[in-house]
PDB file of N, CA, C and O in Angstrom:
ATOM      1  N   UNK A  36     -53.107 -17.161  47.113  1.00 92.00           N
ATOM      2  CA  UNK A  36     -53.140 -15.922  47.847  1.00 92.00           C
ATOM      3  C   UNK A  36     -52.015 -15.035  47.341  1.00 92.00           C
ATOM      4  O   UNK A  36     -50.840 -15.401  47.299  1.00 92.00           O
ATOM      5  N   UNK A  37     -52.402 -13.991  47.006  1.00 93.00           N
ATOM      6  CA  UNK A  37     -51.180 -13.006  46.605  1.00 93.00           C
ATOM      7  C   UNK A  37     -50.900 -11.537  47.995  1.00 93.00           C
ATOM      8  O   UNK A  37     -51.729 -10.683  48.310  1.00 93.00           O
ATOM      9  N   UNK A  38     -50.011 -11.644  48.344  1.00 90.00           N
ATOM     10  CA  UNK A  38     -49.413 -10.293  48.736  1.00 90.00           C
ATOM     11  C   UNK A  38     -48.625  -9.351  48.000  1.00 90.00           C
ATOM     12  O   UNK A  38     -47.588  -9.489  47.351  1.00 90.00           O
ATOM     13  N   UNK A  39     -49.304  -8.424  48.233  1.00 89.00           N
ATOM     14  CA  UNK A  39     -48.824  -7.261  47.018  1.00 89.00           C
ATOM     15  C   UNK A  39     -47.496  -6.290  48.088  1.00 89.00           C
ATOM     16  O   UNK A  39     -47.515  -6.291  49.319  1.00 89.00           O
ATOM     17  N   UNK A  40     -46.695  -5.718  47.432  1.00 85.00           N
ATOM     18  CA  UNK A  40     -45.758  -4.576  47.804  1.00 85.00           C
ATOM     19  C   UNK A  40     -44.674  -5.642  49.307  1.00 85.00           C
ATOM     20  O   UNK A  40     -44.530  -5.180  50.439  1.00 85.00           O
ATOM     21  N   UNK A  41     -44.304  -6.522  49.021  1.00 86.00           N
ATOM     22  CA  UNK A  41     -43.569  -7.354  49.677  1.00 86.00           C
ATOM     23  C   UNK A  41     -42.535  -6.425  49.554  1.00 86.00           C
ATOM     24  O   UNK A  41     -41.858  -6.811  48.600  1.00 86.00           O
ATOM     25  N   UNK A  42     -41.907  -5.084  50.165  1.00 84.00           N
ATOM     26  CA  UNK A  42     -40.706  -4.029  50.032  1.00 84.00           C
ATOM     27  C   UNK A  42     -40.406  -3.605  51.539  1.00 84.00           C
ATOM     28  O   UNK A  42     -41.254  -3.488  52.424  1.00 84.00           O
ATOM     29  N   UNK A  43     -38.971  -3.387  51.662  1.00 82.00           N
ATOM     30  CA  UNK A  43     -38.408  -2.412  52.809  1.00 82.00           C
ATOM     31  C   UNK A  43     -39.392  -1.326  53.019  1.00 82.00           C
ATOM     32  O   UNK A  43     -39.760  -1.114  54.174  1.00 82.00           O
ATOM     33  N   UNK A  44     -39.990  -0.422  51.795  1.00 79.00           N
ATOM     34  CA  UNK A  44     -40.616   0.657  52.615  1.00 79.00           C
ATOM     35  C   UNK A  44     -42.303   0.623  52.168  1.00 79.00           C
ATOM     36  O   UNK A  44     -43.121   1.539  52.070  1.00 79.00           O
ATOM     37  N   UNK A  45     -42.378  -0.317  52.030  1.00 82.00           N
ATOM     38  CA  UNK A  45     -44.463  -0.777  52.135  1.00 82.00           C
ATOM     39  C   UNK A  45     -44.406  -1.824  53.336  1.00 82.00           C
ATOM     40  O   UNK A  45     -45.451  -1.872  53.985  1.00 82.00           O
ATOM     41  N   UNK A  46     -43.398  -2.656  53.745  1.00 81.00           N
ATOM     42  CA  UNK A  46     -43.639  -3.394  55.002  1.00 81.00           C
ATOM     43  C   UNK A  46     -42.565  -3.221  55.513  1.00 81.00           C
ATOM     44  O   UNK A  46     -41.704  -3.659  54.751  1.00 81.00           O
ATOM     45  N   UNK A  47     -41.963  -2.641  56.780  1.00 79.00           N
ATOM     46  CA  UNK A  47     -43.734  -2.160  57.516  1.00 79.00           C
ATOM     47  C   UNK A  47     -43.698  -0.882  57.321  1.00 79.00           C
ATOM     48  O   UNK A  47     -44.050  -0.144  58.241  1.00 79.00           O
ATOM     49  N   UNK A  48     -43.233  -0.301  55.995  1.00 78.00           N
ATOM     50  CA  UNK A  48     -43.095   1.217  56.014  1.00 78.00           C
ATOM     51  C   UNK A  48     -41.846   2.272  56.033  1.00 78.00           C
ATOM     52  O   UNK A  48     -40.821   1.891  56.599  1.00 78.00           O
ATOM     53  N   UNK A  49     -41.864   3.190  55.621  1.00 75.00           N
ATOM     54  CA  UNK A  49     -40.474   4.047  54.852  1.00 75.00           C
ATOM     55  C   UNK A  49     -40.388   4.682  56.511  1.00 75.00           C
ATOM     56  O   UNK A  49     -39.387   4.414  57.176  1.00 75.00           O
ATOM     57  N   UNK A  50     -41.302   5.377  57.001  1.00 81.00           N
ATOM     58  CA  UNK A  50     -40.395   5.621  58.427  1.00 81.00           C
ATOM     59  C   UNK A  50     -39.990   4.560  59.378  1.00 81.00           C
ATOM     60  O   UNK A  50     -38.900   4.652  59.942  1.00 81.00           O
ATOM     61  N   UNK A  51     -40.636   3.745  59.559  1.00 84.00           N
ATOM     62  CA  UNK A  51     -40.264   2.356  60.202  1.00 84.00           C
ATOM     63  C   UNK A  51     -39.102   1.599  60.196  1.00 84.00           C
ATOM     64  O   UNK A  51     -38.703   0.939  61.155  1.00 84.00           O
ATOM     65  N   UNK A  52     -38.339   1.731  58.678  1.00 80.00           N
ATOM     66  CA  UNK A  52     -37.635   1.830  58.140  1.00 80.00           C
ATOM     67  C   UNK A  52     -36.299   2.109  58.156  1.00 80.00           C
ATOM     68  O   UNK A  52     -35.334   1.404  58.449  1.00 80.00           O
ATOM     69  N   UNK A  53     -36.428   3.765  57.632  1.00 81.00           N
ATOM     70  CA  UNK A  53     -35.335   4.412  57.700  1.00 81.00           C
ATOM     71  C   UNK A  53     -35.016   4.933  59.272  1.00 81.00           C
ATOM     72  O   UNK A  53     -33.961   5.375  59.726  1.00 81.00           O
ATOM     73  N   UNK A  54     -36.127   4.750  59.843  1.00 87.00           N
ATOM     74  CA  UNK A  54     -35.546   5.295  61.256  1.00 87.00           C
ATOM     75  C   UNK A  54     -35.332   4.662  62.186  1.00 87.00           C
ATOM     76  O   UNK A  54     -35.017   5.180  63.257  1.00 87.00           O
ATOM     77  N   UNK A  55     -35.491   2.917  61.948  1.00 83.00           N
ATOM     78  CA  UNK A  55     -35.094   2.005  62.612  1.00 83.00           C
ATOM     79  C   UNK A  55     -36.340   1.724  63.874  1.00 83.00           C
ATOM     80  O   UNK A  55     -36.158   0.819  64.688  1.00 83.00           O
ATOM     81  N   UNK A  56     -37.169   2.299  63.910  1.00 87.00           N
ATOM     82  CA  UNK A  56     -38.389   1.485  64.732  1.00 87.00           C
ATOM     83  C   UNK A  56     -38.775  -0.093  64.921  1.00 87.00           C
ATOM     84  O   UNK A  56     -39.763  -0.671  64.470  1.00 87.00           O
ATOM     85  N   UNK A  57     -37.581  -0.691  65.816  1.00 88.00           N
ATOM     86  CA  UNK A  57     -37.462  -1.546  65.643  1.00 88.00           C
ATOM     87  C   UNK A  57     -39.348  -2.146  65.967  1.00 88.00           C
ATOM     88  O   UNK A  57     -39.837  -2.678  64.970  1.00 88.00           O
ATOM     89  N   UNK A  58     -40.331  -2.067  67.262  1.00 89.00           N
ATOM     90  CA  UNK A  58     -41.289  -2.512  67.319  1.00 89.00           C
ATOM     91  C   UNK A  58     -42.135  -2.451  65.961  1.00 89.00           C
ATOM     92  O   UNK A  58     -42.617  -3.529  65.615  1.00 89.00           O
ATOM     93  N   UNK A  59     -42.349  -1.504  65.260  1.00 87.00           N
ATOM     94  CA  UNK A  59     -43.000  -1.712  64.199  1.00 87.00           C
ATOM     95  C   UNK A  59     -42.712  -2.179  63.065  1.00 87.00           C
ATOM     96  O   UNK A  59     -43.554  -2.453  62.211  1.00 87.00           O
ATOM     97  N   UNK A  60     -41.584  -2.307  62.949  1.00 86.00           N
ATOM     98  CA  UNK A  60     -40.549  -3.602  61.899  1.00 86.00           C
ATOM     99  C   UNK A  60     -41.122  -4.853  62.568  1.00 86.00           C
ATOM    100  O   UNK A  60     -41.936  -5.394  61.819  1.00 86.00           O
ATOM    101  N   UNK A  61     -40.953  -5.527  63.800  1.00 88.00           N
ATOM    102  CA  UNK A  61     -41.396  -6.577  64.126  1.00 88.00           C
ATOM    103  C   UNK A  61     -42.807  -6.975  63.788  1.00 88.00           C
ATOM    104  O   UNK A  61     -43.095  -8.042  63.246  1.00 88.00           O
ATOM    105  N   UNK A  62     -43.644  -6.075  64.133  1.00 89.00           N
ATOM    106  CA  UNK A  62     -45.180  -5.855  63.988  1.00 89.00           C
ATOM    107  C   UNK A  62     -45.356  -6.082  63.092  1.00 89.00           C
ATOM    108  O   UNK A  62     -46.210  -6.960  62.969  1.00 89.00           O
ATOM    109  N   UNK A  63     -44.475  -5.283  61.203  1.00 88.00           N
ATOM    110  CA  UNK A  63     -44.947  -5.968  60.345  1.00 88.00           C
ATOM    111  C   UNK A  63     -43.985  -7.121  59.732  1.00 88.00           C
ATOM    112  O   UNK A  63     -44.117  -7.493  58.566  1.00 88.00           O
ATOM    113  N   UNK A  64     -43.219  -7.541  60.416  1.00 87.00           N
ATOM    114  CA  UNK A  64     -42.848  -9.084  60.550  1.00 87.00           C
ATOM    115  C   UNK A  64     -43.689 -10.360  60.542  1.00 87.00           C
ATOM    116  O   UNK A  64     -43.866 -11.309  59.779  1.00 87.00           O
ATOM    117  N   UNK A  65     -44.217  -9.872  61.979  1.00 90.00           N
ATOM    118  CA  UNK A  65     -45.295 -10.971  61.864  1.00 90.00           C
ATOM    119  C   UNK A  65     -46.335 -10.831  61.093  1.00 90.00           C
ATOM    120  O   UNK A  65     -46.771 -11.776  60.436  1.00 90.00           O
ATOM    121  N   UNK A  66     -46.806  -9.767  61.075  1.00 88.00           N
ATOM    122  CA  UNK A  66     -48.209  -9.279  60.000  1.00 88.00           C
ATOM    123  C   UNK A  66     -47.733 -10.401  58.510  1.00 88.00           C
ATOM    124  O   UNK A  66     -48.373 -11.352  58.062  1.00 88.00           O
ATOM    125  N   UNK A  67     -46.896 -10.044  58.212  1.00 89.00           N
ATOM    126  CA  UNK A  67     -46.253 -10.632  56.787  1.00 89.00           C
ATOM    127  C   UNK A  67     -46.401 -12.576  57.193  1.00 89.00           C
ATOM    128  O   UNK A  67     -47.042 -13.384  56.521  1.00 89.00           O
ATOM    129  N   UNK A  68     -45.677 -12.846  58.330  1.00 90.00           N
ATOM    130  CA  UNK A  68     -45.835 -14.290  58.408  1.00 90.00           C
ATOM    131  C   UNK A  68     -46.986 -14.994  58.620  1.00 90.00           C
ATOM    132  O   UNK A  68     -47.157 -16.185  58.362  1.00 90.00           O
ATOM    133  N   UNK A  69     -48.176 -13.834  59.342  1.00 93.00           N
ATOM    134  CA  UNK A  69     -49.671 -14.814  59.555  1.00 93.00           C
ATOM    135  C   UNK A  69     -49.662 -14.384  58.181  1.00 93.00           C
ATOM    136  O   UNK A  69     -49.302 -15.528  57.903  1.00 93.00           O
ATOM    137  N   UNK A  70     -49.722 -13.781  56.988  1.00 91.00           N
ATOM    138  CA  UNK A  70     -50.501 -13.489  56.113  1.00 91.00           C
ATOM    139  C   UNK A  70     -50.184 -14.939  55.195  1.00 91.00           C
ATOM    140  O   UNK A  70     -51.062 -15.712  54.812  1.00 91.00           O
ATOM    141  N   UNK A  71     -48.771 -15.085  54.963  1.00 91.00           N
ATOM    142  CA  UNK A  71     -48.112 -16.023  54.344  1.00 91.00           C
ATOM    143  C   UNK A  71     -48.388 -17.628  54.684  1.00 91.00           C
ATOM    144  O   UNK A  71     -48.186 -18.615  53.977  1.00 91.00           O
ATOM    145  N   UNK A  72     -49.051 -17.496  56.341  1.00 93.00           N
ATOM    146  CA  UNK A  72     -49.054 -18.722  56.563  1.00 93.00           C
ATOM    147  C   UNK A  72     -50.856 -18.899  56.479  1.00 93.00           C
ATOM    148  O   UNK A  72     -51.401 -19.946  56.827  1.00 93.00           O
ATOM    149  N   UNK A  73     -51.360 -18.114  56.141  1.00 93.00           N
ATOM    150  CA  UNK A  73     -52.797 -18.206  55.803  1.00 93.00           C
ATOM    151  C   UNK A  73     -53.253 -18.993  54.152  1.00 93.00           C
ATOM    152  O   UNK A  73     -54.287 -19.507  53.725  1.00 93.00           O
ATOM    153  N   UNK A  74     -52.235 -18.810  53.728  1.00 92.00           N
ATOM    154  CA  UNK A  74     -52.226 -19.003  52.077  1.00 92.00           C
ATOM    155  C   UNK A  74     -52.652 -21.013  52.304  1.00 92.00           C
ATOM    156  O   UNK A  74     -52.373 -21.583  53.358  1.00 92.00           O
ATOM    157  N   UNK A  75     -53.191 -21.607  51.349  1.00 90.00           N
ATOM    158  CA  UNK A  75     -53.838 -22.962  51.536  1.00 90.00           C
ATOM    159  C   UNK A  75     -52.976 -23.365  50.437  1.00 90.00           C
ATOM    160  O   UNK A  75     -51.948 -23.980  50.722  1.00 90.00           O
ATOM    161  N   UNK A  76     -53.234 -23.121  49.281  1.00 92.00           N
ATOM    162  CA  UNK A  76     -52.313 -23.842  48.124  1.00 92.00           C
ATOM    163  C   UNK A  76     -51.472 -23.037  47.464  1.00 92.00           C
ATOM    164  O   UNK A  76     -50.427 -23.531  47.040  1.00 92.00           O
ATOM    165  N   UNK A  77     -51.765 -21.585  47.234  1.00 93.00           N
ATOM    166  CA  UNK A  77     -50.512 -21.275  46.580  1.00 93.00           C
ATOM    167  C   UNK A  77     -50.252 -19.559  47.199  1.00 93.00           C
ATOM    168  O   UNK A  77     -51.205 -18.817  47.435  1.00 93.00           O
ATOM    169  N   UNK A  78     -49.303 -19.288  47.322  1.00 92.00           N
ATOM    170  CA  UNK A  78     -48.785 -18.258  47.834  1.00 92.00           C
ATOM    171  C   UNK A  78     -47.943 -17.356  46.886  1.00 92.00           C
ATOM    172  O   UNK A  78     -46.805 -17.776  46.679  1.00 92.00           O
ATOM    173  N   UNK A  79     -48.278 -16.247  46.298  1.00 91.00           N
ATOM    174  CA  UNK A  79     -47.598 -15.509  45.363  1.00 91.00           C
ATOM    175  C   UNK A  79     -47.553 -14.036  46.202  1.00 91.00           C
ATOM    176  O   UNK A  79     -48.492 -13.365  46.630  1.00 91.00           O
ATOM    177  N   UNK A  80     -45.942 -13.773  46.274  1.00 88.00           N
ATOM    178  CA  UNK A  80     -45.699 -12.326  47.160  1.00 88.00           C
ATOM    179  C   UNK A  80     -45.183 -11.691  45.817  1.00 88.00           C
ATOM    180  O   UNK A  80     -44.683 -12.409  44.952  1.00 88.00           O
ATOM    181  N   UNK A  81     -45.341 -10.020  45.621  1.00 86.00           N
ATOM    182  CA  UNK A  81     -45.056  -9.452  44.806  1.00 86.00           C
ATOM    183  C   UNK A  81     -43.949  -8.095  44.891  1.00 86.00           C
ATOM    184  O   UNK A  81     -44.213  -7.758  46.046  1.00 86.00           O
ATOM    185  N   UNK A  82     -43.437  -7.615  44.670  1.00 83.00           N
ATOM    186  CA  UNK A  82     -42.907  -6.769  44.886  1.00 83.00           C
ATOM    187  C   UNK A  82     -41.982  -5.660  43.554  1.00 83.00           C
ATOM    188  O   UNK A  82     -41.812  -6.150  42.438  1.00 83.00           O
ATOM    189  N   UNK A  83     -41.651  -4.729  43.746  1.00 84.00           N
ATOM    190  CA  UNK A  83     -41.211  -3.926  42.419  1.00 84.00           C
ATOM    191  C   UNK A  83     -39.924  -2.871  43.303  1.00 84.00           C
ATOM    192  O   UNK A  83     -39.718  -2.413  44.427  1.00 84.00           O
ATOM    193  N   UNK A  84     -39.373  -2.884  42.100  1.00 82.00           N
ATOM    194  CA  UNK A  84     -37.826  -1.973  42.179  1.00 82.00           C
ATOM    195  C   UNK A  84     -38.230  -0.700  42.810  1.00 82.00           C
ATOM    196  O   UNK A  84     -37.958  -0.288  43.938  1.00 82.00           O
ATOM    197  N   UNK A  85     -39.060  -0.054  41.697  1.00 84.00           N
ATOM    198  CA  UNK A  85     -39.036   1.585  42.158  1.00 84.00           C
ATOM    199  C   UNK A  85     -40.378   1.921  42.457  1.00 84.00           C
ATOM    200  O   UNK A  85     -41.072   0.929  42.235  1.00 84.00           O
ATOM    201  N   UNK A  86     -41.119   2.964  42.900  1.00 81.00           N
ATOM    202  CA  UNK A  86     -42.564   3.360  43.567  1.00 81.00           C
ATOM    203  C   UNK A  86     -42.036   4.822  43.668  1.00 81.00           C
ATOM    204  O   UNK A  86     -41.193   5.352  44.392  1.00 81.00           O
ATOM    205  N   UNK A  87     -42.907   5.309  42.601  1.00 83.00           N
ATOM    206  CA  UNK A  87     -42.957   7.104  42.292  1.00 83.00           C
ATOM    207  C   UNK A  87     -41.654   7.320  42.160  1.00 83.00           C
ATOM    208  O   UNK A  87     -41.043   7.832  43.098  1.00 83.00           O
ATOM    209  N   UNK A  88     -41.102   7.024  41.163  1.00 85.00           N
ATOM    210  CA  UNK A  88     -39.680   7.379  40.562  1.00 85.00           C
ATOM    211  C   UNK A  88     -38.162   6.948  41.984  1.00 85.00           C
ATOM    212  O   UNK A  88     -36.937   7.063  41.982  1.00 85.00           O
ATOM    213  N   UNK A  89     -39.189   6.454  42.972  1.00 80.00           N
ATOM    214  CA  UNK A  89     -38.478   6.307  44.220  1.00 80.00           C
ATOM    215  C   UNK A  89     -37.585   4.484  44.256  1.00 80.00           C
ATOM    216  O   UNK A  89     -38.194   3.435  44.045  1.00 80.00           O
ATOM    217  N   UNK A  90     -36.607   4.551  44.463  1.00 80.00           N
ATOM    218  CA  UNK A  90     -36.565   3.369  44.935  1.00 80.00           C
ATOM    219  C   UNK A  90     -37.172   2.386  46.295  1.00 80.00           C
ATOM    220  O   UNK A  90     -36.924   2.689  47.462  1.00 80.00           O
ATOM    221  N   UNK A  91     -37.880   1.348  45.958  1.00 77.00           N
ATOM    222  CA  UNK A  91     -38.379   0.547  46.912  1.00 77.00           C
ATOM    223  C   UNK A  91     -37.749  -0.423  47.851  1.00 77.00           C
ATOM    224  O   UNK A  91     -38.255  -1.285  48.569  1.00 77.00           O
ATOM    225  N   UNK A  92     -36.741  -0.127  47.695  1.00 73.00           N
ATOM    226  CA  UNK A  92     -35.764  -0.409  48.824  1.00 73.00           C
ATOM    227  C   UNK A  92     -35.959  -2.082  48.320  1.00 73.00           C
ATOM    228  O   UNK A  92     -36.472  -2.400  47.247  1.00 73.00           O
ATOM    229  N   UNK A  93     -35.288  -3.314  49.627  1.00 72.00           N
ATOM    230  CA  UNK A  93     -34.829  -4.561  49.057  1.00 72.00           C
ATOM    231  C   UNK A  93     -36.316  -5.454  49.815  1.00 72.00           C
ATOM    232  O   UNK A  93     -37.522  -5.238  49.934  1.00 72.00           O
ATOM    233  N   UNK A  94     -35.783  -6.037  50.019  1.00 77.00           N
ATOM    234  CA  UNK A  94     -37.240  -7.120  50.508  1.00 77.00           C
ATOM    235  C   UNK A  94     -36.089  -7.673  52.096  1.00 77.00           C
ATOM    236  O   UNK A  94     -35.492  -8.728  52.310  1.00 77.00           O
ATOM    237  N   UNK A  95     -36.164  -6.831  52.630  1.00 81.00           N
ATOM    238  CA  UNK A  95     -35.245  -7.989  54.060  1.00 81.00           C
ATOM    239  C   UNK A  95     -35.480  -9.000  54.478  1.00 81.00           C
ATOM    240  O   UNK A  95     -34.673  -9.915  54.643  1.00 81.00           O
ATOM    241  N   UNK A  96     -37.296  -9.006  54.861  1.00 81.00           N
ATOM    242  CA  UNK A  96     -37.955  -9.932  55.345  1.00 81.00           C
ATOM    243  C   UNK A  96     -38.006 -11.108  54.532  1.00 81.00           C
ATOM    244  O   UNK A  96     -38.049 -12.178  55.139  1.00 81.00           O
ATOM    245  N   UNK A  97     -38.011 -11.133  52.954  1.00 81.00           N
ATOM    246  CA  UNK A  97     -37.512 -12.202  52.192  1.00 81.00           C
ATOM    247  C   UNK A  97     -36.309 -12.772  52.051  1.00 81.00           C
ATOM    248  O   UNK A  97     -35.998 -13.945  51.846  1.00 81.00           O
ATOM    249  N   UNK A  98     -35.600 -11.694  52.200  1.00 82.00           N
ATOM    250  CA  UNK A  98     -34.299 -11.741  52.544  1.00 82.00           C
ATOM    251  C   UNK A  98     -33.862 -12.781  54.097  1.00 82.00           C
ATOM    252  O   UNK A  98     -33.337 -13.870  54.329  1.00 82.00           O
ATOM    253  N   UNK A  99     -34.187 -12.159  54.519  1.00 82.00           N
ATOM    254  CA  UNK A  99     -34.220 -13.417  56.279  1.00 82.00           C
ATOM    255  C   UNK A  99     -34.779 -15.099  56.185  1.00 82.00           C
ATOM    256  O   UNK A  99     -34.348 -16.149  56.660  1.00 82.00           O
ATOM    257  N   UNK A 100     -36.190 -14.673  55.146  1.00 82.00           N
ATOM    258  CA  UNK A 100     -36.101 -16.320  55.211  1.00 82.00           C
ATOM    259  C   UNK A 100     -35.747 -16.958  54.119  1.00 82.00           C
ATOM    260  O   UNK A 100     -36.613 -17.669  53.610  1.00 82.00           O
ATOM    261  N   UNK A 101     -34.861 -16.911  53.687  1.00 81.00           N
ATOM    262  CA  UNK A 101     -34.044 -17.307  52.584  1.00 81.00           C
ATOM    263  C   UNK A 101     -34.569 -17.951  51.413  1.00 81.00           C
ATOM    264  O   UNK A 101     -34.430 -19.075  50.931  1.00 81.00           O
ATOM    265  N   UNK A 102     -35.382 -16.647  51.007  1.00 76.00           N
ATOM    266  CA  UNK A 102     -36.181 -17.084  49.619  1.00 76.00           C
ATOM    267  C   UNK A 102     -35.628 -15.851  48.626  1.00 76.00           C
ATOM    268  O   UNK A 102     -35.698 -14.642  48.845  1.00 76.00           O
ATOM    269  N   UNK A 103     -35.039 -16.556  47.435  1.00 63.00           N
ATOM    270  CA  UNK A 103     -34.706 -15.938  46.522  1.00 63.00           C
ATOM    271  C   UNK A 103     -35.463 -15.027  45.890  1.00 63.00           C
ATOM    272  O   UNK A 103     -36.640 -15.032  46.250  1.00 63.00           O
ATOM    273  N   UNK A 104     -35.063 -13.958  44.760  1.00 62.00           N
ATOM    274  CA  UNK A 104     -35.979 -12.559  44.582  1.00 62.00           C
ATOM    275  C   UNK A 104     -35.905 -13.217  43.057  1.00 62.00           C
ATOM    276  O   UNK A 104     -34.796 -13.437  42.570  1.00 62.00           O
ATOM    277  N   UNK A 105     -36.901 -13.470  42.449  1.00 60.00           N
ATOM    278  CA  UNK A 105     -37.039 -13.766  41.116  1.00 60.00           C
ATOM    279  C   UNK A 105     -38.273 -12.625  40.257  1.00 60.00           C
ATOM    280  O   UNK A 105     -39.391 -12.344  40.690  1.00 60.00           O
ATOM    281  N   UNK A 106     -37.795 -12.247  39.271  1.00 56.00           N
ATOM    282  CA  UNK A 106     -38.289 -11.524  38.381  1.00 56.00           C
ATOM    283  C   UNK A 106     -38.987 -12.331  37.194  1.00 56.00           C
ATOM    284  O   UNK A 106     -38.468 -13.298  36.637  1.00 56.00           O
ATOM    285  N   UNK A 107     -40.424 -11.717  36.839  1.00 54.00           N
ATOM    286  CA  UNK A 107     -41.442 -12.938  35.979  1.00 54.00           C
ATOM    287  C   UNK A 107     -41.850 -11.478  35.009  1.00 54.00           C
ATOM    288  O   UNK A 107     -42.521 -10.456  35.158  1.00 54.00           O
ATOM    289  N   UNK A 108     -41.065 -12.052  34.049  1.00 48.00           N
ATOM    290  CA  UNK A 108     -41.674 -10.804  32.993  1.00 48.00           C
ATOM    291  C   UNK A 108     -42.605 -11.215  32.017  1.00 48.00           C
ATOM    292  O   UNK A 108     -43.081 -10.393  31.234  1.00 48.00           O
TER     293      UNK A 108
END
């Protein structure tokens, strides 16, 4: 199973985000953990630096469960 855009501002979003909405940060908290825990054998989350010359902010939620950010070139 792959999840695509694993980022601060694609989950759960750049206003959600920057403006601290905490309920919809949670919302896509869990959204992210049923998705992750749906996966059967292999689980690949994806994520990228920048989006439209923009930075994509860090991965928190990866960040929280203490999974390292590895780059596969």
């Amino acid at each position: 199973m792959y999840i695509v855009g694993v980022e601060d501002y694609e989950i759960p979003g750049y206003q959600a985000t920057t403006n601290n909405i905490k309920d919809e940060i949670e919302e896509a908290r869990r959204l992210l953990y049923v998705g992750m825990t749906r996966a059967r054998e292999r689980l690949i989350l994806t994520r990228c630096e920048r989006r439209s010359g923009r930075d994509a902010g860090g991965a928190m939620f990866l960040e929280e469960m203490g999974l390292a950010l590895t780059a596969a070139l």
